[in-house]
Coordinates of C-alpha atoms in Angstrom, one line a residue:
M1 CA -10.0 -2.8 -1.2
K2 CA -13.0 -1.6 -3.3
T3 CA -11.6 1.5 -5.0
A4 CA -9.1 1.9 -7.8
I5 CA -8.2 5.5 -8.4
H6 CA -4.8 7.3 -8.1
S7 CA -2.3 8.8 -5.7
I8 CA -1.3 7.2 -2.5
L9 CA -3.2 6.4 0.7
F10 CA -2.0 4.6 3.8
V11 CA -4.2 3.7 6.8
F12 CA -2.5 3.0 10.1
I13 CA -4.6 1.2 12.6
S14 CA -3.7 0.8 16.3
I15 CA -5.6 -2.1 17.9
T16 CA -6.3 -2.3 21.6
A17 CA -4.2 -5.1 23.1
A18 CA -3.6 -6.9 26.4
Q19 CA 0.0 -5.6 26.3
A20 CA 1.0 -2.4 28.0
A21 CA -0.4 0.8 26.6
D22 CA 3.0 1.8 25.2
Q23 CA 3.1 -1.4 23.0
P24 CA -0.2 -1.5 21.1
N25 CA -0.6 -4.0 18.3
I26 CA -0.3 -2.5 14.9
V27 CA -1.9 -3.3 11.6
F28 CA -0.6 -1.2 8.7
F29 CA -2.7 -1.1 5.5
F30 CA -1.0 0.6 2.5
T31 CA -3.1 0.8 -0.7
D32 CA -0.7 1.7 -3.5
D33 CA -1.8 4.7 -5.6
Q34 CA -5.1 5.3 -3.9
T35 CA -6.1 8.9 -3.0
T36 CA -8.0 9.8 0.1
S37 CA -10.7 11.4 -2.0
T38 CA -11.9 7.9 -3.0
I39 CA -12.8 6.8 0.6
G40 CA -15.9 7.3 2.6
C41 CA -14.2 8.3 5.9
Y42 CA -12.5 11.1 4.0
G43 CA -15.7 12.5 2.6
N44 CA -16.5 10.6 -0.5
D45 CA -20.2 9.9 -0.6
V46 CA -20.2 7.7 -3.8
V47 CA -17.5 5.1 -3.4
Q48 CA -18.4 2.3 -0.9
T49 CA -15.6 1.6 1.5
P50 CA -17.5 0.3 4.7
N51 CA -14.6 -1.8 6.0
I52 CA -12.0 0.9 5.6
D53 CA -14.4 3.4 7.2
A54 CA -15.0 1.0 10.2
L55 CA -11.3 0.5 10.7
A56 CA -10.6 4.2 10.5
A57 CA -13.3 4.9 13.1
R58 CA -11.6 2.5 15.5
G59 CA -8.0 3.4 14.7
V60 CA -5.9 6.3 13.5
R61 CA -6.7 8.4 10.5
F62 CA -4.2 10.9 9.1
E63 CA -5.8 14.3 8.3
N64 CA -2.6 16.4 7.8
A65 CA -0.2 14.2 5.8
F66 CA 1.1 14.3 2.2
V67 CA 3.3 12.5 -0.1
S68 CA 6.7 14.3 -0.6
H69 CA 7.3 12.4 -3.9
S70 CA 4.3 11.1 -5.8
I71 CA 5.9 7.9 -7.2
C72 CA 4.8 4.6 -5.6
W73 CA 8.1 3.0 -4.9
V74 CA 9.5 6.2 -3.4
S75 CA 6.6 6.4 -1.0
R76 CA 7.1 2.8 0.1
T77 CA 10.8 3.2 0.6
T78 CA 10.2 6.4 2.6
I79 CA 7.9 4.6 4.9
L80 CA 10.2 1.6 5.3
S81 CA 13.3 3.8 5.9
G82 CA 11.9 6.9 7.6
M83 CA 13.7 9.0 5.0
T84 CA 12.6 11.2 2.1
G85 CA 13.6 10.2 -1.4
R86 CA 16.4 12.8 -1.6
S87 CA 17.9 11.5 1.7
Y88 CA 18.1 7.7 1.0
G89 CA 19.3 7.9 -2.6
T90 CA 22.5 9.5 -4.1
P91 CA 22.8 12.3 -6.7
G92 CA 24.4 9.8 -9.1
N93 CA 21.7 7.2 -8.7
P94 CA 18.6 8.7 -7.1
E95 CA 16.5 5.6 -8.0
L96 CA 18.3 3.3 -5.7
A97 CA 18.5 3.4 -1.9
R98 CA 22.0 3.6 -0.3
A99 CA 22.9 0.6 1.8
G100 CA 23.5 2.7 4.9
A101 CA 20.1 4.3 4.6
V102 CA 18.2 1.0 4.7
D103 CA 20.2 -1.1 7.1
T104 CA 17.5 -0.5 9.7
L105 CA 13.9 -0.3 8.6
Y106 CA 11.1 0.7 10.9
S107 CA 10.3 -3.0 11.3
D108 CA 13.7 -3.6 12.7
I109 CA 13.2 -1.0 15.4
L110 CA 9.9 -2.6 16.3
R111 CA 11.5 -6.0 16.5
A112 CA 14.3 -4.6 18.8
N113 CA 11.5 -3.5 21.1
G114 CA 9.8 -6.8 21.4
Y115 CA 7.4 -6.8 18.4
R116 CA 6.8 -9.7 16.0
T117 CA 6.5 -8.3 12.5
G118 CA 4.9 -9.5 9.3
Y119 CA 4.9 -8.2 5.8
F120 CA 2.5 -9.4 3.0
G121 CA 1.9 -7.7 -0.3
K122 CA 3.6 -5.4 -2.8
W123 CA 7.3 -4.7 -2.1
H124 CA 8.9 -3.0 -5.1
A125 CA 11.3 -0.8 -2.9
K126 CA 14.5 -0.2 -4.9
M127 CA 17.1 -1.5 -2.5
P128 CA 20.9 -2.0 -3.0
K129 CA 22.2 -5.1 -4.7
G130 CA 22.2 -8.1 -2.4
Y131 CA 19.6 -6.6 0.0
V132 CA 17.7 -9.4 1.8
K133 CA 14.3 -7.9 2.6
E134 CA 13.2 -11.1 4.3
D135 CA 15.7 -10.5 7.1
H136 CA 13.8 -7.4 8.3
F137 CA 10.6 -9.2 9.2
D138 CA 9.7 -12.3 11.2
E139 CA 7.3 -13.3 8.4
F140 CA 7.5 -12.0 4.8
E141 CA 5.8 -12.8 1.5
A142 CA 5.9 -10.5 -1.5
I143 CA 2.6 -10.7 -3.3
G144 CA 2.5 -8.8 -6.6
R145 CA 0.1 -8.0 -9.4
N146 CA 1.3 -10.4 -12.1
P147 CA -1.2 -12.0 -12.3
F148 CA -3.9 -10.3 -10.1
Y149 CA -5.8 -13.6 -10.0
K150 CA -3.6 -16.3 -8.6
K151 CA -4.3 -20.0 -9.0
Q152 CA -4.9 -21.8 -5.6
P153 CA -4.0 -25.4 -4.7
D154 CA -7.7 -26.4 -5.4
G155 CA -7.5 -24.9 -8.9
S156 CA -9.6 -21.8 -8.1
L157 CA -8.5 -18.3 -8.9
R158 CA -8.2 -15.9 -5.9
H159 CA -7.5 -12.1 -6.2
E160 CA -4.2 -10.8 -4.9
T161 CA -6.1 -8.5 -2.5
E162 CA -7.8 -11.5 -1.0
V163 CA -4.5 -13.5 -0.9
I164 CA -2.8 -10.7 1.1
V165 CA -5.7 -10.6 3.6
D166 CA -5.5 -14.4 3.9
R167 CA -1.8 -14.2 4.8
G168 CA -2.5 -11.5 7.3
I169 CA -5.2 -13.5 9.0
E170 CA -2.9 -16.5 9.2
F171 CA -0.2 -14.2 10.8
L172 CA -2.7 -13.0 13.4
K173 CA -3.9 -16.5 14.3
S174 CA -0.3 -17.6 14.9
Q175 CA 0.6 -14.7 17.1
P176 CA 1.7 -15.5 20.7
K177 CA -0.7 -13.8 23.2
D178 CA 2.2 -12.4 25.3
K179 CA 3.9 -10.6 22.4
P180 CA 2.9 -7.4 20.5
F181 CA 2.8 -7.6 16.7
A182 CA 3.1 -5.2 13.7
L183 CA 1.4 -6.6 10.6
N184 CA 1.9 -4.9 7.2
M185 CA -0.6 -5.6 4.4
W186 CA 0.4 -3.6 1.4
F187 CA -2.1 -3.8 -1.4
N188 CA -1.5 -3.4 -5.1
A189 CA -4.8 -3.4 -7.0
C190 CA -5.3 0.3 -6.9
H191 CA -2.1 0.7 -9.0
A192 CA -4.0 -0.4 -12.1
E193 CA -2.6 0.0 -15.6
D194 CA -4.2 0.1 -19.0
G195 CA -2.8 -3.3 -19.9
D196 CA -4.4 -5.1 -17.0
R197 CA -6.9 -7.1 -18.9
R198 CA -7.7 -10.7 -19.3
P199 CA -10.2 -12.4 -21.6
G200 CA -13.2 -13.7 -19.8
I201 CA -12.6 -11.7 -16.6
G202 CA -12.6 -8.2 -18.0
H203 CA -10.7 -5.4 -16.4
F204 CA -8.2 -7.1 -14.2
P205 CA -7.6 -5.3 -10.9
W206 CA -10.8 -5.8 -8.9
P207 CA -12.3 -8.9 -7.4
R208 CA -15.3 -10.4 -9.1
A209 CA -17.4 -9.7 -6.0
V210 CA -17.4 -5.9 -6.8
D211 CA -17.6 -6.1 -10.6
G212 CA -20.3 -3.8 -11.9
M213 CA -20.8 -2.1 -8.5
Y214 CA -20.5 1.4 -10.1
D215 CA -21.8 0.7 -13.6
D216 CA -24.9 2.9 -13.0
V217 CA -23.1 5.7 -11.1
D218 CA -21.5 8.8 -12.5
I219 CA -18.2 9.4 -10.8
A220 CA -16.7 12.9 -11.2
P221 CA -13.3 13.1 -12.9
P222 CA -10.3 13.9 -10.6
R223 CA -10.1 17.6 -10.0
L224 CA -6.5 17.7 -11.3
S225 CA -7.5 16.1 -14.6
D226 CA -8.1 19.5 -16.3
V227 CA -5.6 19.8 -19.2
A228 CA -5.2 23.5 -18.3
I229 CA -3.5 22.6 -15.0
F230 CA -0.9 20.5 -16.9
D231 CA -0.4 23.3 -19.5
A232 CA 0.3 25.8 -16.7
L233 CA 3.2 23.7 -15.3
P234 CA 6.9 24.8 -15.8
A235 CA 8.4 23.2 -18.9
F236 CA 10.8 20.9 -17.0
L237 CA 7.9 19.3 -15.1
K238 CA 6.2 18.4 -18.3
T239 CA 9.1 16.2 -19.4
T240 CA 10.1 14.5 -16.2
I241 CA 9.4 10.9 -15.2
N242 CA 6.1 9.5 -16.5
R243 CA 5.2 12.8 -18.2
E244 CA 6.9 12.5 -21.5

């Protein structure tokens, strides 16, 4: 993914398949902490996202959706469980999903209906103690951001975004032709932090192939970055999570 701004975006692509029309193949891209305003198919005329734009043109693009709780792990757990944050947690421990709320993930429902499922990329969903996430997918590999560049068997460094795509391609190549699939590739690079730096590589999150792409471009600041907007919030919102 070639953008690294903030908020959350997910692109849900339905691919034409030989299976019956009611069982299309599914490829689910989730780019953690990326807002729709940073993508060409949603109207951005500066940021270059040709591959996302092409996929959106052939698939499904959400135009009337929003995040009910703007914290990354909450959004992921909501998608996995089908429940909002206030529904899968408890008042005493809202930052942990109840066991009963995550016994069945959406991937389990798909598997029960004949789908082969794969999950590659960022997980970080706060599940109950002893939860075995691998049991909910036919193939599963958590691929995180530490480090973004991962050493390969040949000694080279490969960006985590590229590693996730590699795993997704391998999953597709191993797919039986007579069975529908649901592939999840959940990316992490857009969830950049100030400490993501490494000597000799520079700012950590993006692949070298796109380094310097926007050096000569003026990108407007986010429209919610005006300090006056924060100052106008109720007092309790100014001191809640990540706002101290």
